[in-house]
Structure formats: structure tokens, C-alpha cells
Short mmCIF file of C-alpha atoms and ligand atoms in Angstrom, two decimals:
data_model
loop_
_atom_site.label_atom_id
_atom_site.label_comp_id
_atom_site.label_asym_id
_atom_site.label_seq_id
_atom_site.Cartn_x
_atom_site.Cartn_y
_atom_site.Cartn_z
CA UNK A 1 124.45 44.49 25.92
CA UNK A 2 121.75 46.11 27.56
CA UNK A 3 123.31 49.17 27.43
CA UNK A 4 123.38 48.71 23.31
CA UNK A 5 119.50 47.95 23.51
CA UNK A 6 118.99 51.20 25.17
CA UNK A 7 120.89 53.43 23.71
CA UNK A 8 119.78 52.48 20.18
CA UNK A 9 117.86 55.27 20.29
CA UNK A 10 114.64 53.92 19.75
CA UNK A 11 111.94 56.12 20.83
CA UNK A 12 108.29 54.74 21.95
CA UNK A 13 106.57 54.35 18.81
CA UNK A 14 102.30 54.47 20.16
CA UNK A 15 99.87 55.22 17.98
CA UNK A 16 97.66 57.18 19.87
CA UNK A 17 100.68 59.07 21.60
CA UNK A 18 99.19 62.56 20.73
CA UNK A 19 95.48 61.75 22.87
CA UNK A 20 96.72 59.94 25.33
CA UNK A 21 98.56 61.61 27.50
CA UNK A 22 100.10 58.64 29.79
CA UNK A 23 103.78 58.35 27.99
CA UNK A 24 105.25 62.12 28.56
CA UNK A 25 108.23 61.44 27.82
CA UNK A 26 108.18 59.22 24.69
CA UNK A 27 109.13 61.46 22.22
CA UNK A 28 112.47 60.71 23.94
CA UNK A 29 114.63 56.82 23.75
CA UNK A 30 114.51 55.25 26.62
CA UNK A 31 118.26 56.57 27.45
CA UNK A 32 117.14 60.17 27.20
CA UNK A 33 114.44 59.39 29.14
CA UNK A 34 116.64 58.41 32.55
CA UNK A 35 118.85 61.34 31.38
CA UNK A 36 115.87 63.55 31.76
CA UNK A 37 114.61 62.36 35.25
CA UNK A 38 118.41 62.14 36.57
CA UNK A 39 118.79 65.62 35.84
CA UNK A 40 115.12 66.40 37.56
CA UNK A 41 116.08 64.29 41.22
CA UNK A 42 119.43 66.13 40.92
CA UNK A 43 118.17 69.48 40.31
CA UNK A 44 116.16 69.30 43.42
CA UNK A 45 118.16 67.17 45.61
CA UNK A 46 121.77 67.78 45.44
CA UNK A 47 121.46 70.34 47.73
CA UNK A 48 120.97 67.79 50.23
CA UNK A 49 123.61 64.81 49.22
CA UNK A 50 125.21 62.77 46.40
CA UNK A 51 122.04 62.08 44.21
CA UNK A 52 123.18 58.31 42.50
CA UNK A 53 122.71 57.33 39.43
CA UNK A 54 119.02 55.97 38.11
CA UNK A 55 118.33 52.92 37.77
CA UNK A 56 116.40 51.74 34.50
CA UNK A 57 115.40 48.88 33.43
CA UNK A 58 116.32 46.23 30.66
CA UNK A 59 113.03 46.07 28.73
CA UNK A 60 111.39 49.98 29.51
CA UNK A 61 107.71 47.97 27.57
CA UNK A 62 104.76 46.69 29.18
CA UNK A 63 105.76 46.49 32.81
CA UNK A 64 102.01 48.10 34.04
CA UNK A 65 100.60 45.30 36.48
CA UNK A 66 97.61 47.32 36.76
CA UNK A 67 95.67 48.24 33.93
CA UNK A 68 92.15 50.05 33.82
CA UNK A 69 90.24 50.76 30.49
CA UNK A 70 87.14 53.09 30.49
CA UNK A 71 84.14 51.74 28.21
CA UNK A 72 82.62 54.19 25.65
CA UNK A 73 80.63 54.08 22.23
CA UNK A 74 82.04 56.10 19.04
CA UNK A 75 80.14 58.19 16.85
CA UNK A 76 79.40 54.97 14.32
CA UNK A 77 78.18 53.33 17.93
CA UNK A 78 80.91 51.33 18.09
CA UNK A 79 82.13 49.92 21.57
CA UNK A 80 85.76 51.61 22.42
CA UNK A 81 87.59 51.17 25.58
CA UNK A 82 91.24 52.91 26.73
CA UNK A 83 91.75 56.44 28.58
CA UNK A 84 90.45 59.49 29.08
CA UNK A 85 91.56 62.37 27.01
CA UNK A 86 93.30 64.40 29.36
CA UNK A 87 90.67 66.94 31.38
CA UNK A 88 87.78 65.33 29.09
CA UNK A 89 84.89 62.51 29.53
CA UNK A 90 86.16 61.78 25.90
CA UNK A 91 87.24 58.38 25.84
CA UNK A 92 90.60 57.97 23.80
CA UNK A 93 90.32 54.28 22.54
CA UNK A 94 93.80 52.07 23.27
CA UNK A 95 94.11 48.72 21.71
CA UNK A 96 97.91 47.86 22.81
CA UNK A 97 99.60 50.17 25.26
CA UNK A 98 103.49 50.07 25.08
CA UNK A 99 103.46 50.21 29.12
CA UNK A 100 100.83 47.92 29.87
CA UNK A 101 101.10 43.93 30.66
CA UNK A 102 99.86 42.19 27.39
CA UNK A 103 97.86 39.84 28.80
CA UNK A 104 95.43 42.27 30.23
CA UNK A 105 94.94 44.15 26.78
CA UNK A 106 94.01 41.06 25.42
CA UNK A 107 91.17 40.73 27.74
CA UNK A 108 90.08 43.98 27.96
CA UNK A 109 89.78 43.23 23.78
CA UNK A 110 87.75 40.68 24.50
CA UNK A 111 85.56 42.02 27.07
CA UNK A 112 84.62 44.53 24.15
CA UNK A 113 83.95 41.47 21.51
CA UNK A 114 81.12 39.90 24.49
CA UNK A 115 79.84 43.67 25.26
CA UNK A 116 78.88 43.03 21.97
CA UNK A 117 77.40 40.08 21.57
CA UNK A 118 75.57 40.22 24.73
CA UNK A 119 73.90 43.75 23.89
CA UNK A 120 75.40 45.12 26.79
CA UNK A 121 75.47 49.08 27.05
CA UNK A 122 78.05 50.80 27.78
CA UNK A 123 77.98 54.17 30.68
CA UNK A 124 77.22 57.39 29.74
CA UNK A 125 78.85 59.32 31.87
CA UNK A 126 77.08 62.89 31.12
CA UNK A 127 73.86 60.81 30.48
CA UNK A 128 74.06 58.48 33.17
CA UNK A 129 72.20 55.76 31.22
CA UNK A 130 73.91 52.45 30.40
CA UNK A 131 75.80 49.60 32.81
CA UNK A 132 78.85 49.35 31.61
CA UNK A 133 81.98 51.24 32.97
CA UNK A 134 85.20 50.18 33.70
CA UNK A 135 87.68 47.00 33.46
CA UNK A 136 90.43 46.99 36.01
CA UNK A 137 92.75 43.92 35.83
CA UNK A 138 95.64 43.48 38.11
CA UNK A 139 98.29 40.82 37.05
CA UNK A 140 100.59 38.67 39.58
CA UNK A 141 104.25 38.88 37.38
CA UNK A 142 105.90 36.04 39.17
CA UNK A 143 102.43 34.05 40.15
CA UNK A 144 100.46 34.76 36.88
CA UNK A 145 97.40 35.17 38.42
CA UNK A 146 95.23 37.36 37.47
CA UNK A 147 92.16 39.34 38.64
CA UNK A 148 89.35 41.12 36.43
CA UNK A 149 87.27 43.99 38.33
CA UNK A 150 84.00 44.85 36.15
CA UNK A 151 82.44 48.19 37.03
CA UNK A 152 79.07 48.41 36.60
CA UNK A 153 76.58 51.20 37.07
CA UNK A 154 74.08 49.02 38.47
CA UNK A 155 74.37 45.32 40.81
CA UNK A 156 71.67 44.41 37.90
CA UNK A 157 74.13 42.57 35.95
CA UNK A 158 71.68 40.77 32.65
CA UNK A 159 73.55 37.38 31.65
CA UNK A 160 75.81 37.46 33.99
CA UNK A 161 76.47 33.91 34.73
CA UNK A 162 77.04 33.53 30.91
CA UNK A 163 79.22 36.55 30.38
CA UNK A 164 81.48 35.41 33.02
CA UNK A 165 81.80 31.48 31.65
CA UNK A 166 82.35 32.95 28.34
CA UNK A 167 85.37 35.42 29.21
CA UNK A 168 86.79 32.33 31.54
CA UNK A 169 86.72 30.25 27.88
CA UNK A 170 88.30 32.98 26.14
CA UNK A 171 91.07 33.44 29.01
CA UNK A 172 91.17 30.42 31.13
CA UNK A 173 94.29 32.00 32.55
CA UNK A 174 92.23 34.65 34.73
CA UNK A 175 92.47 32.97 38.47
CA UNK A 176 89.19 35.95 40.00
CA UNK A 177 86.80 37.87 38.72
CA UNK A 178 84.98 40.37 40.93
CA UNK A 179 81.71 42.54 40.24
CA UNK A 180 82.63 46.43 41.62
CA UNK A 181 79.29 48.94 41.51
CA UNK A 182 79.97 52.75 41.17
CA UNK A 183 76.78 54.49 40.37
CA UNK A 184 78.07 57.78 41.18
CA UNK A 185 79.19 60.75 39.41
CA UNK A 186 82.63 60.33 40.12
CA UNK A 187 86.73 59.80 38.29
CA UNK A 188 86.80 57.27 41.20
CA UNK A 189 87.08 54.04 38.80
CA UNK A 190 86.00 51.62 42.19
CA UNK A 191 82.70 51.83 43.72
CA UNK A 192 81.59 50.70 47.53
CA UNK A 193 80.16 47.37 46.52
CA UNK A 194 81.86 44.53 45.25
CA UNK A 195 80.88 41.12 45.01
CA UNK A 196 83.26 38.15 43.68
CA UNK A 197 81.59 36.50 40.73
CA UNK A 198 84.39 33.56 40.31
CA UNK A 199 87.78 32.36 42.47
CA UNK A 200 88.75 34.23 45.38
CA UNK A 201 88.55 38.08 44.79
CA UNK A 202 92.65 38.56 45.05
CA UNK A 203 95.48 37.37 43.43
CA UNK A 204 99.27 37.00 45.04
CA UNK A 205 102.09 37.78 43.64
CA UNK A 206 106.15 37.16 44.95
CA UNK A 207 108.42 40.12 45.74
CA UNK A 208 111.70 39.64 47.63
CA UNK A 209 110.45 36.09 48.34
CA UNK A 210 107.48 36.49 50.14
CA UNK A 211 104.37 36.36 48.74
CA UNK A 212 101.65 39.38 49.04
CA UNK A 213 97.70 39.23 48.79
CA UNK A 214 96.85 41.98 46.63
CA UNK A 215 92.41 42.61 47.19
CA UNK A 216 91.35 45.04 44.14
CA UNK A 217 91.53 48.17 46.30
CA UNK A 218 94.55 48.38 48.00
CA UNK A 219 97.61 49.75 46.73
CA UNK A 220 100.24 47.93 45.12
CA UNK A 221 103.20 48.52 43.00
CA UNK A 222 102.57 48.72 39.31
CA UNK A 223 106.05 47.58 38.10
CA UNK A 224 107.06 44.62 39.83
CA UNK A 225 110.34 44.34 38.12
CA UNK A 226 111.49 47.67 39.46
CA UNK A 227 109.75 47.10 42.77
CA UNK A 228 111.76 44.62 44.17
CA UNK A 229 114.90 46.83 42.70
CA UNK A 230 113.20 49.54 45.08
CA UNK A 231 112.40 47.62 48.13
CA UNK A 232 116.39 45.88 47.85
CA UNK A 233 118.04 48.99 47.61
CA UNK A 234 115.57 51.14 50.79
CA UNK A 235 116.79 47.94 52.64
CA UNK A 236 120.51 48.04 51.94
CA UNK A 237 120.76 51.68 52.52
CA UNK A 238 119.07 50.81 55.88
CA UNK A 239 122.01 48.85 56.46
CA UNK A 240 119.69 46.59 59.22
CA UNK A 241 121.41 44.77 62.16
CA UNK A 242 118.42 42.37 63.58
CA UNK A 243 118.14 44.45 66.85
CA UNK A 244 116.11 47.61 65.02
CA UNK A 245 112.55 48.04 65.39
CA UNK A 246 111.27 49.45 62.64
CA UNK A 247 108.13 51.50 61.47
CA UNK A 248 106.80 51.40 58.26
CA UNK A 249 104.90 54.11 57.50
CA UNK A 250 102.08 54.53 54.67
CA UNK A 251 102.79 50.61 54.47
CA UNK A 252 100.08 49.76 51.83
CA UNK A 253 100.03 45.94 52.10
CA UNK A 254 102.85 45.46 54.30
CA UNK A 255 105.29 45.02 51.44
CA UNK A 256 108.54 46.83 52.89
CA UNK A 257 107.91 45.85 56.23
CA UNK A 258 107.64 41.88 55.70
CA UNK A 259 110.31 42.01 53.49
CA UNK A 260 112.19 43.36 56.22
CA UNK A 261 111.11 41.43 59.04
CA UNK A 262 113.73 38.89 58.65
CA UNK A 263 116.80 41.53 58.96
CA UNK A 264 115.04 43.18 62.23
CA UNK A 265 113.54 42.55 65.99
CA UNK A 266 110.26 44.46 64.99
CA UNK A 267 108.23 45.29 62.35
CA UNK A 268 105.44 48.17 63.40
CA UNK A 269 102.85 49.28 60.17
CA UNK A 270 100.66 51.79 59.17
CA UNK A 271 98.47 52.66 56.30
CA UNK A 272 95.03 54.39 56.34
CA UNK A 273 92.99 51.93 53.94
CA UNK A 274 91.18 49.52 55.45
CA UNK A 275 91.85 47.04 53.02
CA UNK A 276 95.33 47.06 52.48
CA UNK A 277 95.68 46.42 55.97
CA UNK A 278 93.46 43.58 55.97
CA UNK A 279 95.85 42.18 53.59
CA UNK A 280 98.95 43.52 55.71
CA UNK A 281 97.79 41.70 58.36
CA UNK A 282 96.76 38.17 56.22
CA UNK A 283 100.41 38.88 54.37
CA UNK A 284 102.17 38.39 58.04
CA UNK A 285 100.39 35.44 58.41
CA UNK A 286 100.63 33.90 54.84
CA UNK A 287 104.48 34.50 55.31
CA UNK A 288 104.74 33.34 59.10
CA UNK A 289 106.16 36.68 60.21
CA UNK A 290 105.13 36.79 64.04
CA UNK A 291 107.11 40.03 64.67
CA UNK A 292 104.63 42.45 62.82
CA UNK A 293 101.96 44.69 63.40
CA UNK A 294 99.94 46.47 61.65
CA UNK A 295 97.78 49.77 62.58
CA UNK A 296 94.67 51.04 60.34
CA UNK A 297 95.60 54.91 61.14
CA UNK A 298 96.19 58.24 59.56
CA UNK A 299 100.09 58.42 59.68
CA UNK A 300 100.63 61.51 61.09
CA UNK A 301 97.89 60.58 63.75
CA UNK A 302 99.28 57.20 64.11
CA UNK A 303 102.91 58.75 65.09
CA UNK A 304 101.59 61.39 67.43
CA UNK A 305 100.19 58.10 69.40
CA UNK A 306 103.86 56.70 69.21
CA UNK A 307 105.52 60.02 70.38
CA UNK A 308 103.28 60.53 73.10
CA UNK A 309 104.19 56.95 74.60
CA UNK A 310 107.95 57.39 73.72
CA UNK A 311 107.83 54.11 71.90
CA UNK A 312 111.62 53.52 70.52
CA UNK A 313 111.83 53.60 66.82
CA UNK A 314 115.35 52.74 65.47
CA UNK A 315 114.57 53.13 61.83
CA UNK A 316 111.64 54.81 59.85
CA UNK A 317 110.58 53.66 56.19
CA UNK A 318 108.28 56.04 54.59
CA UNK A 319 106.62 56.15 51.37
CA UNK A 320 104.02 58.37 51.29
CA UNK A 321 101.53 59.09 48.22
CA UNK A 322 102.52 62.06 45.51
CA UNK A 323 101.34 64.75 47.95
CA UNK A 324 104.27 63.32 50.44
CA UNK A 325 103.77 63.31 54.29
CA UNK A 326 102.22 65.93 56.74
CA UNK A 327 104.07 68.25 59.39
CA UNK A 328 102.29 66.61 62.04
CA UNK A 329 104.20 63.61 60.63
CA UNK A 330 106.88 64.49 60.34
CA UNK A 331 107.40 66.80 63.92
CA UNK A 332 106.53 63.70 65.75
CA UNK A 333 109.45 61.99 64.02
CA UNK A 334 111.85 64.12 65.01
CA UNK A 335 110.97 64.12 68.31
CA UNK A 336 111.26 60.07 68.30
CA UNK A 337 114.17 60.59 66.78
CA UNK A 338 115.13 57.44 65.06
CA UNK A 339 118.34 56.96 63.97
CA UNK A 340 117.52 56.68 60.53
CA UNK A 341 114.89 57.66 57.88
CA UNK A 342 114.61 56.07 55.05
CA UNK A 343 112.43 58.11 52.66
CA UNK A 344 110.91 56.31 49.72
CA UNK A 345 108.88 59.11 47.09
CA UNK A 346 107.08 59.14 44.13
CA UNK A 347 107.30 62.74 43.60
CA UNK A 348 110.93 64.22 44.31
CA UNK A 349 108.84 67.91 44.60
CA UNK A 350 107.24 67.08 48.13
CA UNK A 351 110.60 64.43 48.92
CA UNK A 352 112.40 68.31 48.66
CA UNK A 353 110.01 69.94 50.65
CA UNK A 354 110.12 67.20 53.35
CA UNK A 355 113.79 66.56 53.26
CA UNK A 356 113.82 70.44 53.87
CA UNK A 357 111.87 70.34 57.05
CA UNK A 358 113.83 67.16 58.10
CA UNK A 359 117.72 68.87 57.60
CA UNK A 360 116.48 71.50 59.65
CA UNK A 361 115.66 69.45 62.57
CA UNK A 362 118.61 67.34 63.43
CA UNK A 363 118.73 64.78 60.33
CA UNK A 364 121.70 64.45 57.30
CA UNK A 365 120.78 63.15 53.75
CA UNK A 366 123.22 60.73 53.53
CA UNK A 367 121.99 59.70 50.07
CA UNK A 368 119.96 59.82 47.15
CA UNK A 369 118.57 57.00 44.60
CA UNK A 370 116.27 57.24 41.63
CA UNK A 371 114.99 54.29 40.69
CA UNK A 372 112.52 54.29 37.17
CA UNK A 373 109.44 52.69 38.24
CA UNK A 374 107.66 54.15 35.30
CA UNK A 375 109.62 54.32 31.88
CA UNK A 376 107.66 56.28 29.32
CA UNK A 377 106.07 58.89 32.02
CA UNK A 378 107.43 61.90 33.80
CA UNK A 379 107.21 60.10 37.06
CA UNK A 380 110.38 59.15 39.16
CA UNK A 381 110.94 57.18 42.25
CA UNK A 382 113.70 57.66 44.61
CA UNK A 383 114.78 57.07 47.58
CA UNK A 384 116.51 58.80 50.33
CA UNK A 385 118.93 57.57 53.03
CA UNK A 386 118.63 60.00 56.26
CA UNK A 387 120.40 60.21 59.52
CA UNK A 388 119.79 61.49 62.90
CA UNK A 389 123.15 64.12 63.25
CA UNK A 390 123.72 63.53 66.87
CA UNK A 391 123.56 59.95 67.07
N1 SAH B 1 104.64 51.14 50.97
C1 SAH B 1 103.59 50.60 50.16
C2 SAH B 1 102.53 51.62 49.78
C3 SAH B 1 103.00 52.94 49.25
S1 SAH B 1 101.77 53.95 48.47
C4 SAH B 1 104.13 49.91 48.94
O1 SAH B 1 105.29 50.09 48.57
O2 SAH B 1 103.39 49.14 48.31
C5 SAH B 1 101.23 55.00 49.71
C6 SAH B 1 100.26 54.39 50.67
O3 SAH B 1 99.94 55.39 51.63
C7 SAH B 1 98.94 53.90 50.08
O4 SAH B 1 98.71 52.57 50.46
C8 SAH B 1 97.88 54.83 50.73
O5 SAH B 1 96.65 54.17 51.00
C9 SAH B 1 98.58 55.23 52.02
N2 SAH B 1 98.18 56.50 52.63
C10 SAH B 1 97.77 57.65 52.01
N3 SAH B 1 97.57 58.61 52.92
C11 SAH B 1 97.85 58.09 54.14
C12 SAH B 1 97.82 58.60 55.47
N4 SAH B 1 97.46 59.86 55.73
N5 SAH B 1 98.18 57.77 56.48
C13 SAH B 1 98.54 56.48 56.24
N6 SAH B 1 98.57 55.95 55.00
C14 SAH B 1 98.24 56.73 53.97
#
């Protein structure tokens, strides 16, 4: 059946597909679409193993957990919100995007309908005059909670108290709603300052049956359907005993790790924002996993430390940003030599480049996986099964 609903050819049918620039790949159906980024993991990774088939999802539409809108005026001075036109300030307006959660849209609609009423201004970015910038909203899928960021140019914030009891009328479902100040010339959407204006200032959400604190800065998964199809299948590949220790590198908010923690003796963490490892470490808790730690470290850095004290790794998890991992990284892993590495990419260019320096110093791709976090885009997940050759 869902095979039928894929293949029926229908391709994603956006309105301002031509400005936008966020669905690359729409011109294609959805079927195409995994077509196309099969071919790309293959093309640069079956030099190295058996590259499986992708796996796609059911329903390709509105699976974005985390959606931003930048505020604007049109020429007739009406308030616009939605994307940047790609390498512009020009803001491309976006009413209902095909990829992001619906609920979200709805409010960023809103938010424009009480910009207006409240004579609020919106940010000129080449001006610099105004207050009003940016909406980020991050939705929980399986809690429902959800969290509205307003960026503001300024912490002077006029009707505040009655802006935020009007959009909690209009959407009583929103659970937080923090105040974020970037006054700086930046394409950084979050500024320094933040301040929570109502609830808690984070939502949770379930994945793999624990439940994960997600605070507005720290990284998190935008398609939580797909996710846990990720997280299940780095896991299984691991192919976990209960005796490992494990590290889990570039760890975010502890998501792979905890998840883990139940198959293994030890859970070790790293991730270089500060935040996300506040909320790695408050996710152990919230979860009752005793047998994790978490380090607020540069990777690389963080695994020199662990090669100079020999610490036994059994099994490494990585999932680096887009620009992948770092030599220093990666020649400290080697030297540690765990028995396996389980590579987990967002960009199969620098997952080639890595796996290349890996193969060449004692390690076998055992196995390849694309997973389609992000139907619509050019992007591609995948992840890689590694082993140490003289094991
Ligand atoms: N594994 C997590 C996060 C993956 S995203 C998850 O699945 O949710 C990559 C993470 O790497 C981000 O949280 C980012 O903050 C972190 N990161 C980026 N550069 C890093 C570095 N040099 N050292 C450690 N962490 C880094």
C-alpha cells in the first residue's frame, strides 16, 4: 500500500517552490526522490561495502519539528514572514510549507495577525531599525509540546505581557514561550540572551522510549519519525552485548547514547555546546540511566584525552555535523582502536572522506544505510557499520 502511495508519482506541489530554495528535489515524486539519493550514497560509498537500500518514509509531508520564519514588510508594508531567498536579505514569504509541522505554521500565521494589531515593527536587517526578527518553534511529535522562541532586536519588548496572553488564547496548545535577543548583524537566528516569558523554556519529546529535554539551542533531530528509524538501525548494526563501553561522540543531547545505555556497561558522551549537554546530563537523570557521562569538549580534543589515558572503548558512535569529524579525531581513534565504529552522517561527501582515512588504518566498512531524514531536500543520512580488521 505504501508503496502505491509513493509511487503515484505525485510530485511536491509548493507554491513558492521557485524562491525558496529548501525542497531541491521536488520537481521529482517522492519515489524518484530516494532513487536519486540511493544512487548519490552508492556512488560514493560502494567502494567501501554493500550500500543498502534507503529507507523512506510513509507520508514524505510536514515531518520538520523545527521550524524558523524570518519577519519582513512588503513593498505595500505588509507584514510577511518565511525564508530567505537564497544568498539574499530578501525575505521569501511561506504561508504552508509541505515539510514543515502544521501546527507551527499556524502560529507563526498568527504571530503575524498580533504583529499587527499591536503595531509592532518588524527588523530591518540592512537598516537595523525595528524589533521584530525571528519565530523559531520546536514541536515534541509524540509529547505535543511545544515551544515558541521570539527574536527580538532589543530586551525592550512594548506589550509584552499582552502579546504573550493573546498568542496563548489563540494556541492554548503551546506548553513555553521564551524571549531570545540578537541585536547583531548576523544569519545566526539565536542571540546570547534569552529569557522565558511563560512555562518552562523546553519541551520533551519520546524517542526509542525515553524521553529527551530539548532547551531552544541545542541540537535535535528535525524528523522524529525517521529519527528513531536512525537511532534503531546505528544500534542493531552495533549488534551490542551489555559488556561494551561505548562513546558517543558529537552526542548533542545524549540521544544515541541513552538509548543505548540499556544494551551496554557504559555510556561515555561528548558534544561541544554547552547546552545540549546540560540537557545530556538532565536526560540521564530524567531517564534514571546511572551508567552515563557526559563531557562538554571539542571531540577531537576530548579523544586525544581518552587516548592518552588508554581508556578502553569497545564501540564508537559518531555523528558529526555536515563538515564531518577532524583528523585529530579520528587518529586518536585508531589508536584506541575500538572494535567497532559506527558512523552516523549527514553528508555522505565528508562520511567518504572519513571512511577513506579510516580503511586505511586498520578498519572494514562492513556496511552502508541511507536513511531519508529529509524528503523534499538534497540531504541524505546514512549510516555506516565499521570494524577494526585485526580484531
Ligand atoms: N548525536 C546527536 C547530535 C548530532 S548533530 C543527535 O543525533 O541528536 C552534531 C552535534 O555535534 C551537534 O550537537 C553539535 O553541537 C556537535 N558538535 C559540532 N562540532 C563539534 C565538535 N568539534 N566536538 C563535539 N561536538 C561537536
Amino acid at each position: 500500500m505504501a508503496k502505491e502511495k509513493r509511487t503515484s508519482g505525485k510530485k511536491f506541489n509548493c507554491s513558492v517552490k521557485n524562491k525558496c530554495g529548501g525542497c531541491q528535489l521536488q520537481h521529482l515524486s517522492y519515489e524518484e526522490q530516494l532513487i536519486e539519493k540511493q544512487k548519490q550514497v552508492e556512488s560514493l560509498l560502494k567502494k567501501f561495502c554493500k550500500v543498502e537500500t534507503i529507507i523512506g518514509m510513509e507520508n514524505p509531508y510536514h515531518y520538520r519539528n523545527k521550524v524558523h520564519a524570518v519577519f519582513d514588510i512588503d513593498k505595500r508594508k505588509n507584514i510577511i514572514s518565511g525564508v530567505y531567498e537564497a544568498g539574499s536579505h530578501r525575505v521569501v514569504p511561506v504561508e504552508n510549507c509541505l515539510l514543515e509541522d502544521q501546527r507551527a505554521d499556524a502560529i507563526i500565521n498568527s504571530i503575524r495577525g498580533l504583529l499587527r494589531s499591536f503595531k509592532i515593527r518588524t527588523f530591518d536587517e540592512d537598516t537595523g531599525y525595528g524589533l521584530f526578527r525571528h519565530v523559531l518553534i520546536r514541536t515534541g511529535f509524540k509529547s505535543g509540546e511545544i515551544m515558541v522562541v521570539l527574536v527580538l532586536a532589543s530586551p525592550i519588548f512594548p506589550s509584552k505581557n499582552n502579546f504573550i496572553k493573546a498568542l496563548r488564547k489563540l494556541h492554548p496548545e503551546i506548553t513555553t514561550i521564551e524571549l531570545n535577543v540578537n541585536n547583531r548583524k548576523t544569519s545566526m537566528v539565536l542571540g546570547e540572551k534569552e529569557q522565558v516569558l511563560y512555562g518552562k523554556g523546553f519541551i520533551e519529546d519520546a524517542l526509542c522510549g525515553k524521553v529527551f529535554r530539548i532547551s531552544p539551542k541545542s541540537f535535535y533531530q528535525i524528523n522524529p519519525v525517521q529519527t528513531e528509524v536512525l537511532y534503531n538501525k546505528a544500534i542493531e548494526l552495533a549488534d551490542l552485548s551489555g559488556k561494551e563501553i561505548i562513546l558517543d561522540a558529537y552526542c548533542g543531547i545524549g540521544t544515541i547514547g541513552l538509548i543505548a545505555s540499556d544494551h551496554v556497561k557504559k555510556v561515555i558522551g561528548v558534544e561541544l555546546n554547552r547546552d545540549a549537554v546540560r540537557d545530556a546530563i538532565n536526560n540521564a537523570k530524567r531517564n534514571k540511566v546511572s551508567n552515563a557521562e557526559f563531557y562538554n569538549k571539542d571531540a577531537g580534543e576530548f579523544m586525544l584525552e581518552l587516548e592518552a589515558k588508554k581508556q578502553p572503548i569497545d564501540v564508537v558512535f559518531m555523528d558529526p555535523p555536515r563538515a564531518g569529524s577532524d583528523e585529530r579525531f579520528l587518529s586518536a581513534l585508531c589508536s584506541l582502536k575500538p572494535k567497532k565504529v559506527v558512523y552516523i552522517s549527514c553528508n555522505p561527501v565528508t562520511l567518504e572522506r572519513d571512511l577513506s582515512y579510516l580503511v586505511k588504518r586498520g578498519y572494514k566498512a562492513e556496511k552502508a544505510v541511507p536513511v531519508d531524514m529529509f524528503p523534499g531536500t538534497n540531504h541524505v543520512e546514512t549510516v555506516v557499520l565499521m570494524s577494526r580488521v585485526d580484531n
